[in-house]
PDB file of C-alpha atoms in Angstrom:
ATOM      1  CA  UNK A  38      23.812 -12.778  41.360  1.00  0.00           C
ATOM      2  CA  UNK A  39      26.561 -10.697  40.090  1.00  0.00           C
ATOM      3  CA  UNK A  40      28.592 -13.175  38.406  1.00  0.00           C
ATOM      4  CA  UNK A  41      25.058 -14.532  36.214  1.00  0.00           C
ATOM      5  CA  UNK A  42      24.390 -10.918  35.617  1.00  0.00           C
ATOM      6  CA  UNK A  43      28.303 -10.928  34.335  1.00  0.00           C
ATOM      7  CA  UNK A  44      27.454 -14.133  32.355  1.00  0.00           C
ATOM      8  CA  UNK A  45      23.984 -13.156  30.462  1.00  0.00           C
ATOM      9  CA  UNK A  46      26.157  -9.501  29.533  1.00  0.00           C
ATOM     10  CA  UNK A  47      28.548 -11.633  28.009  1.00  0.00           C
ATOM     11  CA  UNK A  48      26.491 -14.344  26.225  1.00  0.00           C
ATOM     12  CA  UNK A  49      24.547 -11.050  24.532  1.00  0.00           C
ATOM     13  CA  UNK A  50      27.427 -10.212  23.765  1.00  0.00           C
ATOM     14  CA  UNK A  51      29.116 -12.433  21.488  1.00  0.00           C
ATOM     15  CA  UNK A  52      26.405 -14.510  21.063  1.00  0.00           C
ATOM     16  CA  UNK A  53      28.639 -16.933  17.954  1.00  0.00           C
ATOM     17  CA  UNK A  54      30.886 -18.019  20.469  1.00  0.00           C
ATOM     18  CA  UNK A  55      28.121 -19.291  23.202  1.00  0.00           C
ATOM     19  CA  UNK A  56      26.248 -21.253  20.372  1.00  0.00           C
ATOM     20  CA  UNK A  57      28.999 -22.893  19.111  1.00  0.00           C
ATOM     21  CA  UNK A  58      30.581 -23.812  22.610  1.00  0.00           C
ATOM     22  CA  UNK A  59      26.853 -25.321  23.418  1.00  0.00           C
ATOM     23  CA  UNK A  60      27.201 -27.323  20.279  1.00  0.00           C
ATOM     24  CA  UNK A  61      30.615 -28.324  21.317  1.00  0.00           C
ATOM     25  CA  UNK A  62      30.306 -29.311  24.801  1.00  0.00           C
ATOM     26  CA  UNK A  63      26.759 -30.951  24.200  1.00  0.00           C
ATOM     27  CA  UNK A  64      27.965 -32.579  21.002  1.00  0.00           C
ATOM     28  CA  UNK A  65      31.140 -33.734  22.872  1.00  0.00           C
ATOM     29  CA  UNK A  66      28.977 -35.535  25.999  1.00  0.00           C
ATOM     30  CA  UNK A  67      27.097 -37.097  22.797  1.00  0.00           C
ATOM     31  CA  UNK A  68      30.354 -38.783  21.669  1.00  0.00           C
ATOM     32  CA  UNK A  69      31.287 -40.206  25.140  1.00  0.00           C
ATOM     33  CA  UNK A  70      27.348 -41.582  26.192  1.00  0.00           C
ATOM     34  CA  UNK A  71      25.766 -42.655  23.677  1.00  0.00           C
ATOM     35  CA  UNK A  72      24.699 -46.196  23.315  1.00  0.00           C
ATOM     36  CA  UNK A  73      25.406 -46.785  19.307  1.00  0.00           C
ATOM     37  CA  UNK A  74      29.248 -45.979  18.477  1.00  0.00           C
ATOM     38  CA  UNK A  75      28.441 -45.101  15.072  1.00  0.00           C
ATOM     39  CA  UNK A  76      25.944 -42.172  16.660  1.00  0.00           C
ATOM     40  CA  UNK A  77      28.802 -41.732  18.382  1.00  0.00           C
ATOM     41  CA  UNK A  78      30.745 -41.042  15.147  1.00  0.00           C
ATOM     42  CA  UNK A  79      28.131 -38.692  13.612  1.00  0.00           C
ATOM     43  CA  UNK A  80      28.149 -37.020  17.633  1.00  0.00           C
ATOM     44  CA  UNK A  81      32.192 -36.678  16.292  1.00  0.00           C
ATOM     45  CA  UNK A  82      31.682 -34.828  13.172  1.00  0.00           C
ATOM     46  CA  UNK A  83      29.667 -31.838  14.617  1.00  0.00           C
ATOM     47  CA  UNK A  84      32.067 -31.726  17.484  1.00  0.00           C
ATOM     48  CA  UNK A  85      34.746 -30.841  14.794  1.00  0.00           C
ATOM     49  CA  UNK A  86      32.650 -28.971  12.527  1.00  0.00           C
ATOM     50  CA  UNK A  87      32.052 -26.893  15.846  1.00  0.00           C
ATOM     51  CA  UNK A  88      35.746 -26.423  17.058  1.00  0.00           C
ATOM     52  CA  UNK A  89      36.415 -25.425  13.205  1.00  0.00           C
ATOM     53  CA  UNK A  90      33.773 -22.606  13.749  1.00  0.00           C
ATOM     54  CA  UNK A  91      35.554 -21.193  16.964  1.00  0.00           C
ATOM     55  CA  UNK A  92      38.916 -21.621  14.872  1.00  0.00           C
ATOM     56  CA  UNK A  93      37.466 -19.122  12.504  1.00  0.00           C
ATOM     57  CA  UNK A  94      36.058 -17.068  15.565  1.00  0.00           C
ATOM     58  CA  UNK A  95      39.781 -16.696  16.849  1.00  0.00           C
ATOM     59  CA  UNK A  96      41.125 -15.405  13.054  1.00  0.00           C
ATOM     60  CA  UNK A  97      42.701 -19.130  12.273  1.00  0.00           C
ATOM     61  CA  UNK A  98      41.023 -19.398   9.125  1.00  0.00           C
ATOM     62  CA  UNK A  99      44.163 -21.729   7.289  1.00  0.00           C
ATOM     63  CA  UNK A 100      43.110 -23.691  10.234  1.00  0.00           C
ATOM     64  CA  UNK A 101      40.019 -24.267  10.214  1.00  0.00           C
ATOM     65  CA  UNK A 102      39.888 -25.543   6.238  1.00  0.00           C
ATOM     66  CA  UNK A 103      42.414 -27.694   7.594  1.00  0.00           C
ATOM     67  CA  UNK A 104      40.368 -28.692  10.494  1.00  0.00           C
ATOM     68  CA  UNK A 105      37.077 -29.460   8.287  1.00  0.00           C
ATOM     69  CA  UNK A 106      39.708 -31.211   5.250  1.00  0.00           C
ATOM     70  CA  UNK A 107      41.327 -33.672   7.623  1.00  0.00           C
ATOM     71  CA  UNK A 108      39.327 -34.920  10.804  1.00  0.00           C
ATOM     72  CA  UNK A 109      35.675 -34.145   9.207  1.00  0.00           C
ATOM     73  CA  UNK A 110      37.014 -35.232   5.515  1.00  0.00           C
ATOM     74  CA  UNK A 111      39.500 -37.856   6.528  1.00  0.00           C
ATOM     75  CA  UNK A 112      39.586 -39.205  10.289  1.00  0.00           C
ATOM     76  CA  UNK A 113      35.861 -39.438  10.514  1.00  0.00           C
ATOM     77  CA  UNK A 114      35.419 -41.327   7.842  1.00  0.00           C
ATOM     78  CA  UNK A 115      38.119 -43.856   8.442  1.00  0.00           C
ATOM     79  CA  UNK A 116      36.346 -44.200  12.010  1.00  0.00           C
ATOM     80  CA  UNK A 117      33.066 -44.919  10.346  1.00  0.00           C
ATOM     81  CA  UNK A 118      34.939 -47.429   8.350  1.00  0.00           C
ATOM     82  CA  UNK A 119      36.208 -49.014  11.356  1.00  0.00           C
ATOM     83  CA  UNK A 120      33.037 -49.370  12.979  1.00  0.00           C
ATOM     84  CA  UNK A 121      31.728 -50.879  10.109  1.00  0.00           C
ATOM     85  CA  UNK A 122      34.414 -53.132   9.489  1.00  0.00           C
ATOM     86  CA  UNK A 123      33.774 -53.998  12.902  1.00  0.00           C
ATOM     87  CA  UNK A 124      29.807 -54.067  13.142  1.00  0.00           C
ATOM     88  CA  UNK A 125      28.411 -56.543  15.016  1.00  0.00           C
ATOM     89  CA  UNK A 126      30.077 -55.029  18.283  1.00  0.00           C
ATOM     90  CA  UNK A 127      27.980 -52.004  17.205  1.00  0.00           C
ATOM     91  CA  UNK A 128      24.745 -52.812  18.012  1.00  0.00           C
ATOM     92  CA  UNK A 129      22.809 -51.725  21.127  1.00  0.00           C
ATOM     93  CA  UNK A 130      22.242 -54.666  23.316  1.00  0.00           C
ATOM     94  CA  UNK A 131      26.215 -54.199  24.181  1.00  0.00           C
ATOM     95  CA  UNK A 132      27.249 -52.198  26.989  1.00  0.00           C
ATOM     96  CA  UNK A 133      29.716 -49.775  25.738  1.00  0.00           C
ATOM     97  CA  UNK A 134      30.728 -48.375  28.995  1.00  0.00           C
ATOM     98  CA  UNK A 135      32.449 -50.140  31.684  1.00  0.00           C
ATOM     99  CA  UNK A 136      31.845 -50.282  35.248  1.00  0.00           C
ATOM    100  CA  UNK A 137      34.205 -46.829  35.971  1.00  0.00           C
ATOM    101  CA  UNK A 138      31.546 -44.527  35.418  1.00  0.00           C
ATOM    102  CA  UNK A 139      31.316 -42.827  38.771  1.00  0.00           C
ATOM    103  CA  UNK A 140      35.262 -42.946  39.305  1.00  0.00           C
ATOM    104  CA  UNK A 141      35.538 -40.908  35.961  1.00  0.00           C
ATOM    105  CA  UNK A 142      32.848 -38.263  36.527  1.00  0.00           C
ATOM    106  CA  UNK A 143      34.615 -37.699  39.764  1.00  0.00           C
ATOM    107  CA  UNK A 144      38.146 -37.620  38.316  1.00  0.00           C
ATOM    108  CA  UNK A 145      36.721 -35.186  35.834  1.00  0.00           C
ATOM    109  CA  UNK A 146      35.036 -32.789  38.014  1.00  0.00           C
ATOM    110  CA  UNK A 147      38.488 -32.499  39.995  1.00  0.00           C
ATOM    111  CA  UNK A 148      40.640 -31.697  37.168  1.00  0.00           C
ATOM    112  CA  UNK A 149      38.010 -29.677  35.939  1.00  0.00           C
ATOM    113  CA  UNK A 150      37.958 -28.037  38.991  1.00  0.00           C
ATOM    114  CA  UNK A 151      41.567 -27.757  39.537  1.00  0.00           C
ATOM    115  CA  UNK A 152      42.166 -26.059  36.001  1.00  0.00           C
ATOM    116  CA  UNK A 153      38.970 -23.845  36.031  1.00  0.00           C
ATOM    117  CA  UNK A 154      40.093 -22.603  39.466  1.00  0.00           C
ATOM    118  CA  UNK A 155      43.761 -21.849  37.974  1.00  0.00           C
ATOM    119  CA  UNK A 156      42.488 -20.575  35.128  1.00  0.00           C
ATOM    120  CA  UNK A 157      40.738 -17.754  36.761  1.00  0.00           C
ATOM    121  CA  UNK A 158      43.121 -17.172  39.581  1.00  0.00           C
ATOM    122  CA  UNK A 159      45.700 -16.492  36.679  1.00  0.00           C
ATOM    123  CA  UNK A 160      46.830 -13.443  35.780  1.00  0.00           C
ATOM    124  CA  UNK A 161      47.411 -13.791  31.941  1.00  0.00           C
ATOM    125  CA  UNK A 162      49.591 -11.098  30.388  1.00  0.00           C
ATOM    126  CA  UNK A 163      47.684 -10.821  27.186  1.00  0.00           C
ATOM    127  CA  UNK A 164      48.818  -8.518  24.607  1.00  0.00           C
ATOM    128  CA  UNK A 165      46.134  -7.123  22.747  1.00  0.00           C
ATOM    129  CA  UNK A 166      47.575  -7.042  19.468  1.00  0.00           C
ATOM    130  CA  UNK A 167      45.797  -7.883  15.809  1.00  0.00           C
ATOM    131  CA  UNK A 168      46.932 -11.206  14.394  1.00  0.00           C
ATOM    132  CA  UNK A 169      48.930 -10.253  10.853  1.00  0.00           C
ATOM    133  CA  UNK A 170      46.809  -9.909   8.565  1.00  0.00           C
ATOM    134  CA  UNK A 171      47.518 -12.843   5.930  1.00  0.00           C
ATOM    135  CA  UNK A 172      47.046 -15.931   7.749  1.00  0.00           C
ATOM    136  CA  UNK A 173      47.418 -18.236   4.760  1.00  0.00           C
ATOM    137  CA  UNK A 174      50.637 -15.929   3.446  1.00  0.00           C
ATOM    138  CA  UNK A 175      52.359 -16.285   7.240  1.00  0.00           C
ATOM    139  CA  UNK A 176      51.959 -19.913   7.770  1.00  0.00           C
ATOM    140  CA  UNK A 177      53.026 -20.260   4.317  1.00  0.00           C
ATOM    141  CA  UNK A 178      56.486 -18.695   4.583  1.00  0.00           C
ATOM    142  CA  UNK A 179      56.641 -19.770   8.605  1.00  0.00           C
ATOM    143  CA  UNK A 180      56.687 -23.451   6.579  1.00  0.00           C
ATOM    144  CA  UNK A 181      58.948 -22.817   4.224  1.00  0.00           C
ATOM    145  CA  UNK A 182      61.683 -20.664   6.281  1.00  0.00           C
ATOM    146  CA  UNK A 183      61.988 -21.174  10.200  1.00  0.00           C
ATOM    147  CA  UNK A 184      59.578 -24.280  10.679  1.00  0.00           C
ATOM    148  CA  UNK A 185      60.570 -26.215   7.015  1.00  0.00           C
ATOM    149  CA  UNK A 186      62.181 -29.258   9.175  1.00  0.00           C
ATOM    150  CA  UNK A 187      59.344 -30.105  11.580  1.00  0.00           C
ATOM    151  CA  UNK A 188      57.056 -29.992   8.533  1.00  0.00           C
ATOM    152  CA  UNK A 189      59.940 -32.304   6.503  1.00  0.00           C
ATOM    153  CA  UNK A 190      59.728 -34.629   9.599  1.00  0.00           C
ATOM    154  CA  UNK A 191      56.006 -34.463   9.774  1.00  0.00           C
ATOM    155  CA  UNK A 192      55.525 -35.725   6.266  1.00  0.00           C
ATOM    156  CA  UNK A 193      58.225 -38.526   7.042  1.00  0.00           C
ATOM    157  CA  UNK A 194      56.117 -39.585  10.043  1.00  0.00           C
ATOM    158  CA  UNK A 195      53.146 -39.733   7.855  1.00  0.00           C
ATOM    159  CA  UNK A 196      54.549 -41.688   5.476  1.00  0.00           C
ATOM    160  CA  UNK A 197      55.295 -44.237   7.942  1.00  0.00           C
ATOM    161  CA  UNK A 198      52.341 -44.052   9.673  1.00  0.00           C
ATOM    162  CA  UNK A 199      50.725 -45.491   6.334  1.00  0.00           C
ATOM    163  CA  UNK A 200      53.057 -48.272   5.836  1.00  0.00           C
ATOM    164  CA  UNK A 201      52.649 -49.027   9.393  1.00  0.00           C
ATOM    165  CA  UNK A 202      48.819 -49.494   8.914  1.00  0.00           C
ATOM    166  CA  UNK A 203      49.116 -50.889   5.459  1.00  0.00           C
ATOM    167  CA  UNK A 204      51.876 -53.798   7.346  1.00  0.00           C
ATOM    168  CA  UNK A 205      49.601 -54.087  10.007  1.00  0.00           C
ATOM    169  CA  UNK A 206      45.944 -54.397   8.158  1.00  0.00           C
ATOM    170  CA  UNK A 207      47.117 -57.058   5.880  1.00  0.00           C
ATOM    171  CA  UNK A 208      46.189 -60.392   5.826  1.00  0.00           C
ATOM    172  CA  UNK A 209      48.543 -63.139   6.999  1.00  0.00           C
ATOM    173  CA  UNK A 210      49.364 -65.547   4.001  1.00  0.00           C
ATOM    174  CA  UNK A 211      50.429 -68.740   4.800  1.00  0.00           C
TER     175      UNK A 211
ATOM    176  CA  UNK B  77      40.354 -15.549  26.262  1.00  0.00           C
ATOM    177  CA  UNK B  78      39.424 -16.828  29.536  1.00  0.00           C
ATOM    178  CA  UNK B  79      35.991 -18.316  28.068  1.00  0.00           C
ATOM    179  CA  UNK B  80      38.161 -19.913  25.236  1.00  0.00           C
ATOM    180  CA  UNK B  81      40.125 -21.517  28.081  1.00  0.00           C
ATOM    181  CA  UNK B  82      37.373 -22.858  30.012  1.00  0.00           C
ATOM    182  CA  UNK B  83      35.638 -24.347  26.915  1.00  0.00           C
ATOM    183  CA  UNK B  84      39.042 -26.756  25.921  1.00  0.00           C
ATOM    184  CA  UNK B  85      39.097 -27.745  29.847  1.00  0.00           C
ATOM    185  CA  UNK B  86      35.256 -28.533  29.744  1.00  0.00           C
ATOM    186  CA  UNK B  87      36.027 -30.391  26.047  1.00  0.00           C
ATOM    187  CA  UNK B  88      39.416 -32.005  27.596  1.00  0.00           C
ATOM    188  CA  UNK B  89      37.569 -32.976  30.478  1.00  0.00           C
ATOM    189  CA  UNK B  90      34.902 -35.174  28.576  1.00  0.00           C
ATOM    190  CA  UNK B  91      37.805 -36.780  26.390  1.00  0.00           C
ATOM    191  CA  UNK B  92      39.401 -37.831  29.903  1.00  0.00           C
ATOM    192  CA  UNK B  93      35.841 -39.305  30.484  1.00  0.00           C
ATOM    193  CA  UNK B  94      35.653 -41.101  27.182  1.00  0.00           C
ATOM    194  CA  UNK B  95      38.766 -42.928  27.713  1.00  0.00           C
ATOM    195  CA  UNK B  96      38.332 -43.642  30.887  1.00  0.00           C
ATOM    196  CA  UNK B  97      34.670 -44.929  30.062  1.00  0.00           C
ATOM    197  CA  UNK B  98      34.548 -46.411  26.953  1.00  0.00           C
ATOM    198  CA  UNK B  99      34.759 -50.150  26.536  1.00  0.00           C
ATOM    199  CA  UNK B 100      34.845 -50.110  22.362  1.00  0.00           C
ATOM    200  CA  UNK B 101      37.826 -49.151  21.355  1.00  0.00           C
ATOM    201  CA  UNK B 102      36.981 -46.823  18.517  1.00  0.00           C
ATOM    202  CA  UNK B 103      34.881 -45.174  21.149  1.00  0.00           C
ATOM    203  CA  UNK B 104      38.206 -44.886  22.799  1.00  0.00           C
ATOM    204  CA  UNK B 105      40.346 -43.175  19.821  1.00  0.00           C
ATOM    205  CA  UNK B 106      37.348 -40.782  18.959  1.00  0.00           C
ATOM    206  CA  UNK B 107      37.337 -39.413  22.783  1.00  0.00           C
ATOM    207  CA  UNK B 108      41.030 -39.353  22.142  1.00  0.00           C
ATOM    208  CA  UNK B 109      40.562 -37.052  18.803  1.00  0.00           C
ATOM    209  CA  UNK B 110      38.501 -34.669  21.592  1.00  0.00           C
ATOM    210  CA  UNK B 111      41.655 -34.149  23.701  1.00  0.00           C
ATOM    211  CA  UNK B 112      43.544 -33.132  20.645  1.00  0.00           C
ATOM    212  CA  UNK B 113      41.089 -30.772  19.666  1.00  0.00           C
ATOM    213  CA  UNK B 114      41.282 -29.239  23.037  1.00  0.00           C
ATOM    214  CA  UNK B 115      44.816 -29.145  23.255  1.00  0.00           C
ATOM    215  CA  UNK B 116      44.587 -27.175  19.984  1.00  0.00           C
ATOM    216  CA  UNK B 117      41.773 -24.845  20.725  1.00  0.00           C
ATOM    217  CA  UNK B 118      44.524 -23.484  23.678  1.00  0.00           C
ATOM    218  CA  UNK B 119      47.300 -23.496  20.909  1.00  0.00           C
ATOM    219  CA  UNK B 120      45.534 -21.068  18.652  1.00  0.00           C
ATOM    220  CA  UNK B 121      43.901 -18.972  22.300  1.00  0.00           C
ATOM    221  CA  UNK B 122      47.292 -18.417  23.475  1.00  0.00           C
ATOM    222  CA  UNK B 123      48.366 -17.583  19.771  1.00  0.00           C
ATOM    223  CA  UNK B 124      45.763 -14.840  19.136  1.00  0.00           C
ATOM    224  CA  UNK B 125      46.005 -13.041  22.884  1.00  0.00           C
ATOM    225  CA  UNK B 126      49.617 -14.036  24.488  1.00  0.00           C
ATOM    226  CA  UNK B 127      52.106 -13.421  21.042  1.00  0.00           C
ATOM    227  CA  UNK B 128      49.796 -12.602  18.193  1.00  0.00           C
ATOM    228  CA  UNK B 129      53.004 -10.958  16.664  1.00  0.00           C
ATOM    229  CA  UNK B 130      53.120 -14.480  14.879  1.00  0.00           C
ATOM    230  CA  UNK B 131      51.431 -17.706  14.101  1.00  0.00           C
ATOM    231  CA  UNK B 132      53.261 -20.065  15.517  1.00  0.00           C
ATOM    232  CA  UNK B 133      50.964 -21.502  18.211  1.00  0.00           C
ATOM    233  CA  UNK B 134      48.606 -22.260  14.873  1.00  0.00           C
ATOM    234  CA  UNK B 135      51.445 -23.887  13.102  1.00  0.00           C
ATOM    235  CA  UNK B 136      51.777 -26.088  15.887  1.00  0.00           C
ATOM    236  CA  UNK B 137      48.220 -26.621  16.350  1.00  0.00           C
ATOM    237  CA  UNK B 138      48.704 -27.440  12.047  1.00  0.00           C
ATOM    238  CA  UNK B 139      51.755 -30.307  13.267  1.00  0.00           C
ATOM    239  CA  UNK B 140      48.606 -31.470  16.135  1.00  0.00           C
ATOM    240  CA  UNK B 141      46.311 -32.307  13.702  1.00  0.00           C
ATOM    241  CA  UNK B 142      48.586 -33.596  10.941  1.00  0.00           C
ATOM    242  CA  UNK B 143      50.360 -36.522  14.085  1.00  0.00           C
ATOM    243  CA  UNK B 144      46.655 -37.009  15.323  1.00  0.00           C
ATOM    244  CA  UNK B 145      45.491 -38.384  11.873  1.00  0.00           C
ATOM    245  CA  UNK B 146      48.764 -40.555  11.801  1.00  0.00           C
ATOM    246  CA  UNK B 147      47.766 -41.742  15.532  1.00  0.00           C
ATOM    247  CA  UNK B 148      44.287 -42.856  13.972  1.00  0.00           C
ATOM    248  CA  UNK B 149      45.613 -44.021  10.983  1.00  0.00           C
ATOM    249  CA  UNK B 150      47.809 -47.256  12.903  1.00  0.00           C
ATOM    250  CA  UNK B 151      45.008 -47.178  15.832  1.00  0.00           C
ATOM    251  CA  UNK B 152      42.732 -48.057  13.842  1.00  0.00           C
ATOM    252  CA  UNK B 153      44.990 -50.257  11.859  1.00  0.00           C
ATOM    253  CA  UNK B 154      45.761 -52.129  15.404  1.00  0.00           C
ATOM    254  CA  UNK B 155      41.640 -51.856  15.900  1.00  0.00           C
ATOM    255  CA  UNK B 156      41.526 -54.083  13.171  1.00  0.00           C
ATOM    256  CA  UNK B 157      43.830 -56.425  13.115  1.00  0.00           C
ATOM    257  CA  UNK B 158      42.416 -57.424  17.426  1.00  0.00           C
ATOM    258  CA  UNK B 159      39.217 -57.739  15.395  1.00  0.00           C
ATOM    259  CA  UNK B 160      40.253 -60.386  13.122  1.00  0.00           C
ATOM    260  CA  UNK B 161      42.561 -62.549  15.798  1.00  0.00           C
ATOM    261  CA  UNK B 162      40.170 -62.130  18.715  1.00  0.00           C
ATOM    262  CA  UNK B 163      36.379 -61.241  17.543  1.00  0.00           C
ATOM    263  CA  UNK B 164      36.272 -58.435  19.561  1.00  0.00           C
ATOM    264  CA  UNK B 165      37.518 -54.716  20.777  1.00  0.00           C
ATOM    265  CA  UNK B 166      36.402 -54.588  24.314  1.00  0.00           C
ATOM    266  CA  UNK B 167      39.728 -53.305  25.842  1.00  0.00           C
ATOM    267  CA  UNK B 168      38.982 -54.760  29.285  1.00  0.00           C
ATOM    268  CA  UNK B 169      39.827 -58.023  27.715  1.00  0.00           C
ATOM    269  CA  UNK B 170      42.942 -57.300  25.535  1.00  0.00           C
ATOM    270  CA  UNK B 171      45.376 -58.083  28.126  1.00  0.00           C
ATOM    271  CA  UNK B 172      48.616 -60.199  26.061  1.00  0.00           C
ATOM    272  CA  UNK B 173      50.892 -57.486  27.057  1.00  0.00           C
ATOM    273  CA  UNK B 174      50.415 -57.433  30.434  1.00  0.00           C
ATOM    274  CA  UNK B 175      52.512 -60.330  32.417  1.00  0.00           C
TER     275      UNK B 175
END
């Protein structure tokens, strides 16, 4: 009784957070269950539009732009290109799930379990300091000073990740 | 923080379910896409409450997302190109590299 007393304080009182981790999670079980993959797809897009909104929640603002600019502007769309590419595997007399289902929603419970329970049986030594103040300013120099060869190698890896899919989408002359 | 915490488990947990689940492979990739955004929701947590003194649990959430729109870019590439040879993405019968 205590605990849901506990939990109805806390949904009153940051009420942002609760709506958009209902969206999430409900959004989320949309992606995995539903019967049309494109639905699916759309299902994918709130999901991130909804993680972008906690992003901004937790002060990540450079973040969440960059959240909403590459899975919702980019990745979803080359998805829903996919599954249009690949359409008649889309419709809704297919199965989409395989015979598994009980075996996964028992694996999931237990790691849910297991990291909910060690979650809360942690003792996390938060410090409860503001973030700096310019987010876009301090990733900015962070990029260009201590962190300039992970993003130099990052942009390498991108590059080759669209050769690689340009190499491997094209057709076969013979 | 703890809420935060519980919400990427809860979001990882359903990704784990997706892949496990799903027989379409794009279904398979976008359940992937919900791992990474769980694994990043715990980046930036831990960034804002366990060193907020800098961002550098948001620059690596920043490196997440840029490798997990690489990762779709040739998955979907190699979604394709099974299409074409075979007719079909059902993973439970793309098996040539198993012996």
């Amino acid at each position: 009784m205590e605990m849901v007393a506990n939990f109805i304080s806390d949904v009153s009182a940051n009420p942002l957070f609760y709506l958009l981790a209902f969206v999430t999670i409900a959004s989320a079980l949309c992606v995995v269950t539903l019967k049309n993959i494109f639905h699916s797809a759309l299902c994918l897009i709130l999901t991130l539009f909804s993680v972008a909104g906690l992003y901004i929640l937790l002060h990540a603002e450079f973040l969440a732009v960059a959240q909403v600019l590459i899975y919702v502007g980019a990745v979803s769309i080359l998805l829903i290109f996919a599954i249009m590419l690949t359409s008649q595997l889309a419709s809704r007399k297919i199965v989409q799930s395989n015979e598994q289902v009980t075996v996964a929603i028992f694996v999931c419970f237990l790691f849910l379990l297991v990291s909910i329970g060690s979650l809360f049986n942690t003792y996390w030594n938060g410090i409860n300091a503001p973030l700096p103040d310019n987010n876009i300013l301090t990733i900015g120099i962070l990029l260009m000073t201590d962190y300039v060869l992970p993003f130099e190698v990052v942009s390498i890896v991108m590059l080759a990740a669209l050769i690689g899919a340009i190499v491997l989408a094209r057709e076969e002359r013979s | 923080m703890l809420q935060y915490l519980a919400l990427a488990a809860i979001l990882f947990a359903i990704g784990v379910f997706g892949v496990l689940t799903r027989r379409n492979a794009i279904g398979i990739l976008m359940s992937l896409e919900l791992m990474f955004n769980a694994a990043n929701i715990n980046l930036v947590v831990f960034n804002k409450y366990i060193g907020p003194d800098n961002l550098i649990g948001q620059i690596f959430a920043l490196f997440v997302v840029v490798i997990a729109a690489a990762e779709a870019v040739v998955g979907l590439a190699i979604v394709l190109l099974l299409y074409r040879n075979w007719r079909g993405i059902d993973v439970d019968h793309i098996n040539i590299m198993k012996w």
